[in-house]
Coordinates of C-alpha atoms in Angstrom, one line a residue:
Chain A
X528 CA 67.7 -57.0 -55.1
X529 CA 70.1 -59.8 -55.1
X530 CA 69.0 -63.0 -53.4
X531 CA 70.3 -63.9 -50.0
X532 CA 73.2 -66.3 -49.7
X533 CA 71.0 -69.4 -49.6
X534 CA 67.3 -70.0 -49.6
X535 CA 67.0 -72.0 -46.4
X536 CA 68.7 -69.3 -44.4
X537 CA 66.4 -66.7 -46.1
X538 CA 63.3 -68.6 -45.1
X539 CA 64.6 -69.1 -41.5
X540 CA 65.5 -65.5 -41.2
X541 CA 62.1 -64.3 -42.5
X542 CA 60.4 -66.6 -40.0
X543 CA 62.6 -65.2 -37.2
X544 CA 61.8 -61.6 -38.1
X545 CA 58.1 -62.4 -38.4
X546 CA 58.1 -63.8 -34.9
X547 CA 60.1 -60.8 -33.7
X548 CA 57.7 -58.4 -35.3
X549 CA 54.6 -60.0 -33.9
X550 CA 56.2 -60.1 -30.4
X551 CA 57.0 -56.4 -30.7
X552 CA 53.5 -55.7 -31.9
X553 CA 51.9 -57.5 -28.9
X554 CA 54.4 -56.0 -26.5
X555 CA 53.5 -52.5 -27.8
X556 CA 49.8 -52.9 -27.0
X557 CA 50.9 -52.7 -23.3
X558 CA 52.8 -49.5 -23.8
X559 CA 50.6 -46.5 -23.3
X560 CA 52.0 -43.1 -24.5
X561 CA 50.7 -39.9 -22.9
X562 CA 49.3 -38.8 -26.2
X563 CA 45.9 -40.5 -26.9
X564 CA 45.9 -42.8 -29.9
X565 CA 49.6 -42.5 -30.6
X566 CA 51.7 -45.7 -30.8
X567 CA 55.4 -46.1 -31.2
X568 CA 55.0 -48.6 -34.0
X569 CA 57.8 -50.9 -32.6
X570 CA 56.9 -53.7 -34.9
X571 CA 58.0 -51.6 -37.8
X572 CA 61.5 -52.3 -36.6
X573 CA 61.1 -55.9 -37.7
X574 CA 59.7 -55.0 -41.1
X575 CA 62.5 -52.6 -41.7
X576 CA 65.1 -55.1 -40.7
X577 CA 63.6 -57.4 -43.3
X578 CA 63.7 -54.8 -46.0
X579 CA 67.4 -54.0 -45.3
X580 CA 68.7 -57.4 -44.5
X581 CA 66.6 -59.8 -46.6
X582 CA 64.4 -58.4 -49.4
X583 CA 61.0 -56.8 -50.2
X584 CA 58.9 -59.9 -50.6
X585 CA 60.1 -61.1 -47.2
X586 CA 59.1 -57.8 -45.7
X587 CA 55.7 -58.0 -47.2
X588 CA 55.3 -61.5 -45.8
X589 CA 56.2 -60.3 -42.4
X590 CA 53.9 -57.3 -42.7
X591 CA 50.9 -59.6 -43.6
X592 CA 51.7 -62.0 -40.7
X593 CA 52.0 -59.1 -38.3
X594 CA 48.8 -57.4 -39.2
X595 CA 46.8 -60.6 -38.9
X596 CA 48.4 -62.1 -35.8
X597 CA 48.7 -59.0 -33.7
X598 CA 45.0 -58.1 -33.8
X599 CA 44.3 -61.8 -33.2
X600 CA 46.4 -61.7 -30.0
X601 CA 45.3 -58.4 -28.7
X602 CA 41.5 -58.5 -29.4
X603 CA 39.0 -56.4 -31.3
X604 CA 39.8 -58.5 -34.3
X605 CA 37.7 -57.2 -37.2
X606 CA 38.1 -53.5 -36.7
X607 CA 41.8 -53.7 -35.9
X608 CA 42.6 -56.0 -38.8
X609 CA 40.6 -54.0 -41.4
X610 CA 42.7 -51.0 -40.4
X611 CA 46.0 -52.6 -39.7
X612 CA 46.3 -54.8 -42.8
X613 CA 46.0 -52.1 -45.5
X614 CA 48.1 -49.5 -43.6
X615 CA 50.9 -51.9 -42.7
X616 CA 51.0 -53.1 -46.3
X617 CA 51.0 -49.5 -47.6
X618 CA 53.7 -48.5 -45.2
X619 CA 55.8 -51.6 -46.2
X620 CA 55.3 -50.8 -49.9
X621 CA 56.4 -47.2 -49.4
X622 CA 59.4 -48.2 -47.4
X623 CA 60.3 -50.9 -49.9
X624 CA 60.1 -48.4 -52.7
X625 CA 62.1 -45.8 -50.8
X626 CA 64.8 -48.4 -49.9
X627 CA 65.0 -49.5 -53.5
X628 CA 65.4 -45.9 -54.8
X629 CA 67.3 -44.2 -52.1
X630 CA 69.2 -46.8 -50.2
X631 CA 72.5 -45.2 -51.2
X632 CA 71.9 -41.9 -49.6
X633 CA 69.4 -42.5 -46.8
X634 CA 69.4 -44.4 -43.6
X635 CA 66.5 -46.2 -41.7
X636 CA 65.9 -42.9 -39.9
X637 CA 64.1 -41.3 -42.8
X638 CA 62.7 -44.6 -44.2
X639 CA 61.1 -45.2 -40.8
X640 CA 59.6 -41.7 -40.8
X641 CA 58.3 -42.3 -44.4
X642 CA 56.8 -45.6 -43.4
X643 CA 55.1 -44.2 -40.3
X644 CA 53.6 -41.3 -42.2
X645 CA 52.3 -43.7 -44.9
X646 CA 50.9 -45.9 -42.2
X647 CA 49.0 -43.2 -40.4
X648 CA 47.7 -41.7 -43.7
X649 CA 46.4 -45.1 -44.8
X650 CA 44.8 -45.6 -41.4
X651 CA 42.9 -42.4 -41.7
X652 CA 41.9 -43.2 -45.3
X653 CA 40.6 -46.6 -44.2
X654 CA 38.7 -45.2 -41.2
X655 CA 37.2 -42.5 -43.3
X656 CA 36.0 -45.0 -45.9
X657 CA 34.9 -47.8 -43.7
X658 CA 33.9 -46.4 -40.3
X659 CA 33.4 -42.7 -40.0
X660 CA 32.4 -41.4 -43.4
X661 CA 33.2 -37.8 -42.8
X662 CA 36.0 -35.6 -44.1
X663 CA 36.1 -34.0 -40.6
X664 CA 38.3 -36.8 -39.2
X665 CA 41.1 -35.6 -41.4
X666 CA 41.3 -32.7 -39.0
X667 CA 43.2 -35.0 -36.7
X668 CA 45.6 -36.2 -39.4
X669 CA 48.2 -33.5 -39.1
X670 CA 48.7 -34.1 -35.3
X671 CA 49.1 -37.9 -35.8
X672 CA 51.3 -37.2 -38.8
X673 CA 53.6 -35.1 -36.7
X674 CA 53.8 -37.7 -34.0
X675 CA 54.3 -40.4 -36.6
X676 CA 57.4 -38.6 -37.9
X677 CA 58.8 -38.7 -34.4
X678 CA 58.0 -42.3 -33.7
X679 CA 59.1 -43.2 -37.2
X680 CA 62.5 -41.7 -36.6
X681 CA 62.7 -43.5 -33.3
X682 CA 62.0 -46.9 -34.8
X683 CA 64.3 -46.1 -37.7
X684 CA 67.0 -45.3 -35.1
X685 CA 66.5 -48.6 -33.3
X686 CA 66.6 -50.4 -36.7
X687 CA 69.9 -48.7 -37.6
X688 CA 71.5 -49.7 -34.3
X689 CA 70.5 -53.3 -34.8
X690 CA 71.7 -53.4 -38.4
X691 CA 75.0 -51.9 -37.5
X692 CA 75.4 -54.5 -34.7
X693 CA 74.4 -57.4 -36.9
X694 CA 76.8 -56.4 -39.6
X695 CA 79.7 -56.3 -37.2
X696 CA 78.8 -59.6 -35.6
X697 CA 80.9 -62.4 -37.1
X698 CA 78.3 -65.0 -36.7
X699 CA 75.8 -63.1 -38.9
X700 CA 78.1 -62.2 -41.7
X701 CA 77.1 -65.3 -43.7
X702 CA 73.4 -64.8 -43.1
X703 CA 73.0 -61.5 -44.9
X704 CA 74.2 -59.8 -47.9
X705 CA 76.3 -56.7 -47.2
Chain B
X923 CA 75.5 -46.7 -41.9
X924 CA 76.1 -43.1 -41.3
X925 CA 73.9 -40.1 -41.0
X926 CA 73.0 -38.6 -44.3
X927 CA 71.8 -35.1 -45.3
X928 CA 69.1 -36.7 -47.3
X929 CA 67.7 -38.2 -44.2
X930 CA 67.4 -34.8 -42.6
X931 CA 65.8 -33.4 -45.7
X932 CA 63.1 -36.1 -45.8
X933 CA 62.4 -35.8 -42.1
X934 CA 62.3 -32.0 -42.3
X935 CA 59.8 -32.1 -45.2
X936 CA 57.5 -34.6 -43.4
X937 CA 57.6 -32.5 -40.2
X938 CA 57.0 -29.3 -42.1
X939 CA 54.1 -30.7 -44.0
X940 CA 52.3 -31.9 -40.9
X941 CA 53.0 -28.7 -39.0
X942 CA 51.8 -26.7 -42.0
X943 CA 48.4 -28.5 -41.9
X944 CA 48.3 -28.3 -38.2
X945 CA 48.7 -24.5 -38.3
X946 CA 46.0 -24.2 -40.9
X947 CA 43.6 -23.2 -38.2
X948 CA 40.0 -22.6 -39.0
X949 CA 38.1 -19.6 -37.6
X950 CA 34.7 -18.2 -37.8
X951 CA 31.3 -19.4 -36.5
X952 CA 31.6 -22.6 -34.5
X953 CA 29.3 -25.5 -35.2
X954 CA 29.4 -28.8 -33.4
X955 CA 28.7 -32.0 -35.3
X956 CA 28.2 -35.6 -34.3
X957 CA 29.2 -38.0 -37.0
X958 CA 27.7 -41.5 -36.8
X959 CA 29.1 -43.6 -39.6
X960 CA 27.3 -42.0 -42.5
X961 CA 25.3 -39.4 -40.9
X962 CA 26.4 -36.0 -39.8
X963 CA 24.1 -34.0 -37.6
X964 CA 24.6 -30.6 -36.0
X965 CA 24.4 -30.6 -32.2
X966 CA 23.1 -27.6 -30.4
X967 CA 25.5 -26.3 -27.8
X968 CA 23.4 -26.6 -24.6
X969 CA 23.9 -28.5 -21.4
X970 CA 22.8 -32.1 -21.7
X971 CA 24.1 -35.7 -22.1
X972 CA 23.5 -37.7 -25.2
X973 CA 23.3 -41.4 -24.8
X974 CA 24.2 -43.5 -27.8
X975 CA 24.6 -47.2 -28.7
X976 CA 22.1 -48.3 -26.0
X977 CA 23.8 -46.3 -23.3
X978 CA 27.3 -47.7 -24.0
X979 CA 28.5 -44.3 -25.2
X980 CA 27.6 -41.0 -23.4
X981 CA 28.5 -37.7 -24.8
X982 CA 28.4 -34.6 -22.6
X983 CA 27.4 -31.4 -24.2
X984 CA 27.8 -27.9 -22.7
X985 CA 27.4 -24.4 -24.1
X986 CA 31.2 -24.5 -24.9
X987 CA 31.6 -27.8 -26.5
X988 CA 31.3 -31.5 -26.0
X989 CA 33.3 -34.6 -25.1
X990 CA 33.0 -38.4 -24.9
X991 CA 32.1 -38.9 -21.2
X992 CA 31.8 -42.7 -21.3
X993 CA 32.4 -45.4 -23.8
X994 CA 33.0 -49.1 -23.6
X995 CA 35.4 -49.2 -26.5
X996 CA 38.7 -51.0 -25.8
X997 CA 41.2 -48.2 -25.7
X998 CA 39.0 -45.3 -24.7
X999 CA 40.9 -43.0 -27.0
X1000 CA 37.8 -40.9 -27.6
X1001 CA 37.6 -40.1 -23.9
X1002 CA 41.3 -39.3 -23.7
X1003 CA 40.9 -36.9 -26.6
X1004 CA 39.0 -34.7 -24.2
X1005 CA 36.9 -31.7 -24.9
X1006 CA 35.9 -30.6 -28.4
X1007 CA 35.8 -26.9 -28.0
X1008 CA 37.9 -25.0 -30.4
X1009 CA 37.8 -24.8 -34.2
X1010 CA 39.0 -28.0 -35.7
X1011 CA 38.9 -30.0 -32.5
X1012 CA 37.9 -33.6 -33.1
X1013 CA 37.3 -36.7 -31.0
X1014 CA 37.0 -40.0 -32.7
X1015 CA 35.8 -43.4 -31.6
X1016 CA 36.6 -45.8 -34.4
X1017 CA 35.1 -49.0 -32.9
X1018 CA 31.7 -47.2 -32.4
X1019 CA 32.0 -45.3 -35.7
X1020 CA 31.5 -42.0 -33.8
X1021 CA 33.2 -38.7 -34.0
X1022 CA 32.6 -35.2 -32.6
X1023 CA 33.9 -32.3 -34.6
X1024 CA 33.9 -28.6 -34.1
X1025 CA 33.8 -27.1 -37.6
X1026 CA 34.2 -23.4 -38.1
X1027 CA 33.3 -21.5 -41.2
X1028 CA 34.2 -18.0 -42.0
X1029 CA 31.2 -16.1 -43.3
X1030 CA 32.0 -16.1 -47.0
X1031 CA 29.1 -14.1 -48.2
X1032 CA 28.1 -10.5 -47.9
X1033 CA 24.3 -10.8 -47.5
X1034 CA 21.6 -13.4 -47.1
X1035 CA 18.5 -13.6 -49.2
X1036 CA 15.6 -15.0 -47.3
Chain C
X1148 CA 72.6 -3.2 -49.0
X1149 CA 70.5 -6.3 -50.0
X1150 CA 68.9 -6.1 -46.6
X1151 CA 67.9 -2.5 -47.1
X1152 CA 66.4 -3.4 -50.5
X1153 CA 64.5 -6.3 -48.9
X1154 CA 63.1 -3.9 -46.3
X1155 CA 62.0 -1.4 -48.9
X1156 CA 60.3 -4.1 -50.9
X1157 CA 58.6 -5.3 -47.8
X1158 CA 57.2 -1.9 -47.1
X1159 CA 55.9 -1.6 -50.6
X1160 CA 54.2 -5.0 -50.2
X1161 CA 52.5 -3.9 -47.0
X1162 CA 51.3 -0.6 -48.5
X1163 CA 50.1 -2.5 -51.6
X1164 CA 48.2 -5.0 -49.6
X1165 CA 46.7 -2.3 -47.4
X1166 CA 45.7 -0.3 -50.4
X1167 CA 43.8 -3.4 -51.8
X1168 CA 41.7 -3.7 -48.7
X1169 CA 38.9 -1.4 -49.3
X1170 CA 36.7 -1.2 -46.3
X1171 CA 32.9 -0.8 -46.3
X1172 CA 30.5 0.9 -44.1
X1173 CA 27.1 -0.7 -43.4
X1174 CA 24.1 1.1 -42.0
X1175 CA 21.1 -0.9 -40.9
X1176 CA 17.6 0.5 -40.2
X1177 CA 14.0 -0.6 -40.1
X1178 CA 11.9 0.3 -43.1
X1179 CA 9.3 -1.4 -45.4
X1180 CA 8.5 -3.8 -42.6
X1181 CA 11.9 -5.3 -42.5
X1182 CA 15.6 -4.6 -41.8
X1183 CA 17.3 -2.7 -44.6
X1184 CA 21.0 -2.5 -44.8
X1185 CA 23.0 -0.2 -47.1
X1186 CA 26.6 -1.0 -47.6
X1187 CA 29.0 1.4 -49.4
X1188 CA 32.7 2.1 -49.4
X1189 CA 33.8 3.9 -46.3
X1190 CA 34.9 6.9 -48.3
X1191 CA 31.4 7.3 -49.8
X1192 CA 29.6 6.9 -46.5
X1193 CA 27.9 10.3 -46.9
X1194 CA 25.6 8.8 -49.6
X1195 CA 23.9 6.5 -47.1
X1196 CA 21.9 9.5 -45.7
X1197 CA 20.5 10.3 -49.1
X1198 CA 19.8 6.7 -50.0
X1199 CA 18.1 6.2 -46.7
X1200 CA 15.9 9.3 -47.0
X1201 CA 15.0 8.2 -50.5
X1202 CA 13.8 4.9 -49.2
X1203 CA 11.7 6.4 -46.4
X1204 CA 10.2 9.0 -48.8
X1205 CA 9.3 6.3 -51.4
X1206 CA 7.9 4.0 -48.8
X1207 CA 5.7 6.8 -47.5
X1208 CA 4.6 7.6 -51.1
X1209 CA 3.6 4.0 -51.8
X1210 CA 1.8 3.7 -48.5
X1211 CA -0.1 7.0 -48.9
X1212 CA -1.2 6.4 -52.5
X1213 CA -2.2 2.8 -51.8
X1214 CA -4.3 3.9 -48.9
X1215 CA -5.9 6.7 -50.9
X1216 CA -6.6 4.4 -53.8
X1217 CA -8.1 1.8 -51.5
X1218 CA -10.5 4.4 -50.0
X1219 CA -11.4 5.9 -53.3
X1220 CA -10.8 3.8 -56.5
X1221 CA -11.0 6.9 -58.6
X1222 CA -8.0 8.5 -56.9
X1223 CA -5.2 9.3 -59.3
X1224 CA -1.8 8.3 -57.8
X1225 CA 1.3 10.3 -58.5
X1226 CA 3.1 9.4 -61.7
X1227 CA 5.9 7.2 -60.2
X1228 CA 3.3 5.2 -58.3
X1229 CA 0.9 4.8 -61.2
X1230 CA 3.9 3.5 -63.2
X1231 CA 4.6 1.1 -60.4
X1232 CA 1.0 -0.1 -60.3
X1233 CA 1.0 -0.7 -64.1
X1234 CA 4.0 -3.0 -63.7
X1235 CA 1.8 -5.4 -61.8
X1236 CA 0.2 -6.3 -65.2
X1237 CA 3.3 -8.1 -66.3
X1238 CA 3.2 -10.5 -63.4
X1239 CA -0.5 -11.0 -63.8
X1240 CA 0.2 -12.1 -67.4
X1241 CA 3.0 -14.4 -66.5
X1242 CA 0.8 -16.2 -64.0
X1243 CA -2.5 -16.2 -65.9
X1244 CA -4.0 -14.0 -63.2
X1245 CA -2.9 -16.0 -60.2
X1246 CA -0.8 -13.0 -59.3
X1247 CA -2.8 -9.9 -58.7
X1248 CA -2.0 -6.5 -57.1
X1249 CA -5.5 -7.0 -55.6
X1250 CA -4.8 -10.3 -53.9
X1251 CA -4.8 -8.4 -50.6
X1252 CA -8.6 -8.5 -51.1
X1253 CA -8.3 -12.2 -50.2
X1254 CA -5.3 -12.1 -47.9
X1255 CA -6.9 -9.4 -45.6
X1256 CA -9.8 -11.9 -45.0
X1257 CA -7.2 -14.1 -43.4
X1258 CA -5.9 -11.3 -41.4
X1259 CA -2.7 -10.5 -43.3
X1260 CA -0.6 -8.5 -42.9
X1261 CA -1.1 -7.5 -39.3
X1262 CA -3.4 -10.2 -37.7
X1263 CA -5.7 -11.2 -36.0
X1264 CA -5.5 -14.3 -38.2
X1265 CA -8.4 -16.5 -39.0
X1266 CA -9.6 -18.8 -41.8
X1267 CA -12.5 -17.1 -43.6
X1268 CA -15.7 -18.8 -44.9
X1269 CA -15.6 -20.0 -48.5
X1270 CA -18.4 -17.6 -49.2
X1271 CA -16.3 -14.6 -48.2
X1272 CA -13.4 -15.9 -50.3
X1273 CA -15.7 -16.4 -53.3
X1274 CA -17.0 -12.8 -53.0
X1275 CA -13.5 -11.5 -52.8
X1276 CA -12.4 -13.5 -55.9
X1277 CA -15.4 -12.2 -57.7
X1278 CA -14.5 -8.7 -56.8
X1279 CA -10.9 -9.2 -57.9
X1280 CA -11.9 -10.5 -61.3
X1281 CA -14.2 -7.6 -61.9
X1282 CA -11.9 -5.1 -60.3
X1283 CA -14.5 -3.7 -58.0
X1284 CA -14.4 -3.2 -54.3
X1285 CA -10.8 -4.4 -54.2
X1286 CA -7.8 -3.8 -51.9
X1287 CA -4.6 -3.0 -53.7
X1288 CA -1.2 -4.0 -52.2
X1289 CA 2.0 -3.4 -54.1
X1290 CA 4.0 -5.2 -51.4
X1291 CA 5.0 -8.0 -53.8
X1292 CA 7.4 -5.8 -55.7
X1293 CA 7.3 -2.3 -54.3
X1294 CA 10.2 -3.2 -51.9
X1295 CA 12.3 -4.2 -54.9
X1296 CA 11.5 -1.0 -56.8
X1297 CA 12.4 1.1 -53.8
X1298 CA 15.8 -0.8 -53.5
X1299 CA 16.4 0.0 -57.2
X1300 CA 15.7 3.7 -56.6
X1301 CA 18.0 3.7 -53.6
X1302 CA 20.7 2.1 -55.8
X1303 CA 20.1 4.8 -58.5
X1304 CA 20.6 7.5 -55.8
X1305 CA 23.9 5.8 -54.9
X1306 CA 25.0 5.5 -58.5
X1307 CA 24.2 9.1 -59.2
X1308 CA 26.5 10.1 -56.4
X1309 CA 29.3 8.5 -58.4
X1310 CA 29.7 5.4 -56.1
X1311 CA 30.8 2.4 -58.0
X1312 CA 30.3 -0.4 -55.5
X1313 CA 27.4 -0.8 -53.0
X1314 CA 24.7 -3.1 -51.8
X1315 CA 21.2 -2.4 -50.7
X1316 CA 19.5 -5.2 -49.0
X1317 CA 15.8 -5.0 -47.8
X1318 CA 15.2 -8.2 -45.9
X1319 CA 16.7 -10.4 -48.5
X1320 CA 15.6 -8.5 -51.6
X1321 CA 18.8 -6.9 -52.7
X1322 CA 20.8 -5.3 -55.4
X1323 CA 24.6 -5.7 -55.7
X1324 CA 26.2 -2.7 -57.5
X1325 CA 29.6 -3.3 -59.1
X1326 CA 32.1 -5.6 -57.4
X1327 CA 34.0 -5.9 -54.2
X1328 CA 37.7 -5.0 -54.7
X1329 CA 38.7 -8.6 -55.0
X1330 CA 35.6 -10.4 -56.1
X1331 CA 31.9 -10.2 -56.9
X1332 CA 29.3 -9.6 -54.1
X1333 CA 28.4 -13.0 -52.6
X1334 CA 24.8 -13.7 -51.5
X1335 CA 23.7 -16.8 -49.6
X1336 CA 20.2 -18.1 -50.1
X1337 CA 18.8 -19.2 -46.8
X1338 CA 17.6 -22.8 -46.3
X1339 CA 13.8 -22.5 -45.6
X1340 CA 14.1 -25.4 -43.1
X1341 CA 17.1 -24.2 -41.1
X1342 CA 17.9 -20.6 -40.8
X1343 CA 21.6 -21.3 -40.1
X1344 CA 22.1 -23.1 -43.4
X1345 CA 22.2 -22.0 -47.0
X1346 CA 21.0 -23.8 -50.1
X1347 CA 23.1 -21.8 -52.5
X1348 CA 25.7 -19.0 -52.6
X1349 CA 25.7 -16.8 -55.7
X1350 CA 28.0 -14.2 -57.1
X1351 CA 26.4 -11.0 -58.2
X1352 CA 27.7 -8.0 -60.1
X1353 CA 25.1 -5.3 -61.1
X1354 CA 22.4 -7.8 -60.5
X1355 CA 19.6 -8.3 -58.0
X1356 CA 18.2 -11.3 -56.2
X1357 CA 15.0 -11.7 -54.2
X1358 CA 13.5 -14.6 -52.3
X1359 CA 9.9 -15.3 -51.4
X1360 CA 9.2 -18.0 -48.8
X1361 CA 6.3 -19.6 -47.0
X1362 CA 8.2 -19.0 -43.7
X1363 CA 8.2 -15.2 -43.8
X1364 CA 4.7 -14.5 -42.6
X1365 CA 2.3 -17.3 -41.6
X1366 CA -0.1 -18.5 -39.0
X1367 CA -1.3 -21.9 -37.9
X1368 CA -5.0 -22.4 -38.5
X1369 CA -7.2 -24.3 -36.0
X1370 CA -7.3 -27.4 -38.3
X1371 CA -3.5 -27.5 -38.2
X1372 CA -2.8 -26.1 -41.6
X1373 CA -0.1 -23.5 -41.9
X1374 CA -1.3 -20.5 -43.9
X1375 CA 1.2 -18.0 -45.3
X1376 CA 1.0 -14.6 -46.9
X1377 CA 1.0 -15.5 -50.6
X1378 CA -2.4 -16.2 -52.2
X1379 CA -3.5 -17.3 -55.6
X1380 CA -5.9 -14.6 -56.8
X1381 CA -7.9 -17.2 -58.8
X1382 CA -8.5 -19.7 -55.9
X1383 CA -8.0 -17.6 -52.8
X1384 CA -5.8 -20.3 -51.4
X1385 CA -2.0 -20.7 -50.7
X1386 CA -0.1 -22.1 -53.7
X1387 CA 1.3 -25.5 -52.9
X1388 CA 4.5 -25.9 -54.9
X1389 CA 7.4 -24.4 -52.9
X1390 CA 8.9 -23.4 -49.6
X1391 CA 11.0 -20.8 -51.2
X1392 CA 11.6 -19.2 -54.6
X1393 CA 14.6 -17.1 -55.4
X1394 CA 15.1 -15.1 -58.6
X1395 CA 18.1 -13.3 -60.1
X1396 CA 17.2 -10.4 -62.3
X1397 CA 18.7 -7.1 -63.6
X1398 CA 16.4 -5.1 -61.3
X1399 CA 15.3 -5.8 -57.8
X1400 CA 11.8 -4.9 -58.7
X1401 CA 11.7 -7.7 -61.3
X1402 CA 13.5 -10.2 -59.0
X1403 CA 11.1 -9.3 -56.2
X1404 CA 7.9 -9.5 -58.3
X1405 CA 9.0 -12.7 -60.1
X1406 CA 9.9 -14.5 -56.9
X1407 CA 6.2 -14.0 -55.8
X1408 CA 4.8 -14.7 -59.3
X1409 CA 6.8 -17.9 -59.7
X1410 CA 5.6 -19.0 -56.3
X1411 CA 2.1 -19.3 -57.8
X1412 CA 2.9 -21.5 -60.8
X1413 CA 4.2 -25.0 -61.1
X1414 CA 7.9 -25.8 -61.9
X1415 CA 7.3 -26.6 -65.6
X1416 CA 5.7 -23.2 -66.1
X1417 CA 8.5 -21.5 -64.1
X1418 CA 11.0 -23.2 -66.4
X1419 CA 9.2 -21.9 -69.5
X1420 CA 8.8 -18.3 -68.2
X1421 CA 12.2 -17.8 -66.7
X1422 CA 13.7 -19.0 -70.0
X1423 CA 11.7 -16.3 -71.8
X1424 CA 12.6 -13.6 -69.3
X1425 CA 16.2 -14.8 -68.9
X1426 CA 16.0 -14.7 -65.1
X1427 CA 17.8 -17.5 -63.2
X1428 CA 15.6 -19.2 -60.6
X1429 CA 16.2 -21.4 -57.6
X1430 CA 13.2 -23.4 -56.4
X1431 CA 12.9 -25.2 -53.1
X1432 CA 9.9 -27.4 -53.5
X1433 CA 7.6 -28.6 -50.8
X1434 CA 9.0 -32.1 -50.9
X1435 CA 12.5 -30.7 -50.3
X1436 CA 13.9 -30.8 -53.8
X1437 CA 16.2 -28.0 -55.0
X1438 CA 15.8 -27.0 -58.6
X1439 CA 18.2 -24.7 -60.3
X1440 CA 16.7 -23.2 -63.5
X1441 CA 17.6 -20.9 -66.3
X1442 CA 21.3 -20.7 -65.6
X1443 CA 21.2 -20.3 -61.8
X1444 CA 24.4 -22.5 -61.5
X1445 CA 26.4 -20.0 -63.5
X1446 CA 26.0 -17.6 -60.6
X1447 CA 27.1 -20.0 -57.9
X1448 CA 30.4 -19.8 -56.2
X1449 CA 33.2 -21.1 -58.3

């Protein structure tokens, strides 16, 4: 990936996205969906914006910040962090890889879905290996996987709207590479 | 950015995969298990309550199945997951390392030697 | 036109799949002190009647001749039964006399098989052991392997009728004739500690398996000991090595007899003997270990 126009602006934008992502993460803990255990994964919007508008290292940085700060702000620190950190990093890695390979012929819609599926799969893997050491919990994975595709597409859709808007906004043109 | 066919393909594959595993329904003889971190023990299906974690978690068992009745974990997801009654039903409480699973196994033998 | 072709293909497929699915008929009845089940292909269901009457006839023959012999030691049993009696020698040799067709001399002191159960005085046991070693005033019981032999005879009856695939199961002592259409016969070995669990599942084709366990017939003595139906003919006591012993062999008689014989000797001896006899063994020891010997694993589910 080519570097952003200048390093200061890159740093500033990364910080901005990190703050945005953490805010979304905290906000989301107040949104209860009717399906138990399912989250929209709004903070993924911030990470995806980073991937598309800045670069992969910046996205990883935001991912780490988010998965440490959000548990810190919403409680139940150890359990949440031990699950969130690996799964957010895995999701970011998968999405980064997908953007790198398929940027030309995909949009955030499918990237979001991929990331969400990667996220939920890693979550299950971590829970299975750290907390409930029984294969039986994988019974639930298909359901969560299905919902994660939906929420992933939703966050991807939001990301796409934001990207399209930012790109048309004159003030932002200099901030990001096309 | 415009819609792309590739998007639809990826989303379709992911959905199909999760639906495929969802429809992979088990059948056969039902057995209820309580998983507590590393241990997995079978629970007899008879009316009673099981108290765990010094009474912070209560599991209700009936002849049909079981559910988390009470738990002081933050999100109470395990309670919302409801009854574990049918093959493959699972309720998980991650903060307490607890899970209820209904496993079903088709009899895959023709005779028993005893 | 392609649609029509597809439909025809579909029909073929359904017919082919249906044809594959051979269905079996199972008849269960009570004989030899246990539930016996005979499973044959539905088309050959007629053979069940013959096999069943063979089993009842042989059971009666064994019972009558055993009783007559026990009343009068000079009684000459019919040929088939005296052959069966002589086979007990092999198991006696394998176990250095711990196995005996006369061990009922001891076990009846305890009240087996019918009860009222009690723990006999040591003097009574000593007299019985003395009688067994001298072969006088003894009670013969072929129960350790007669059931297996009768299963084999029932299988022969089924085979003679031209049936290629069947199973005869007498309370866990069973013979699997041929294969199922799509696979071998599969037999689960029960967990002695939990009757809903299995410690092994094996595939059998023209082979027999039998299991002896300390949970089959037992009583609780007043001092809290559990006393079960298998006795060492040299000590008059229960052997103390296993909860269950399963043996795979080419005849049910051998599997049945060996599962009792191996119950009486320690695992090292079992290992040596089963190697010589080429009979896979599964031991569930009293301290809960599962030992698979002489190629048992090869029979387990792939």
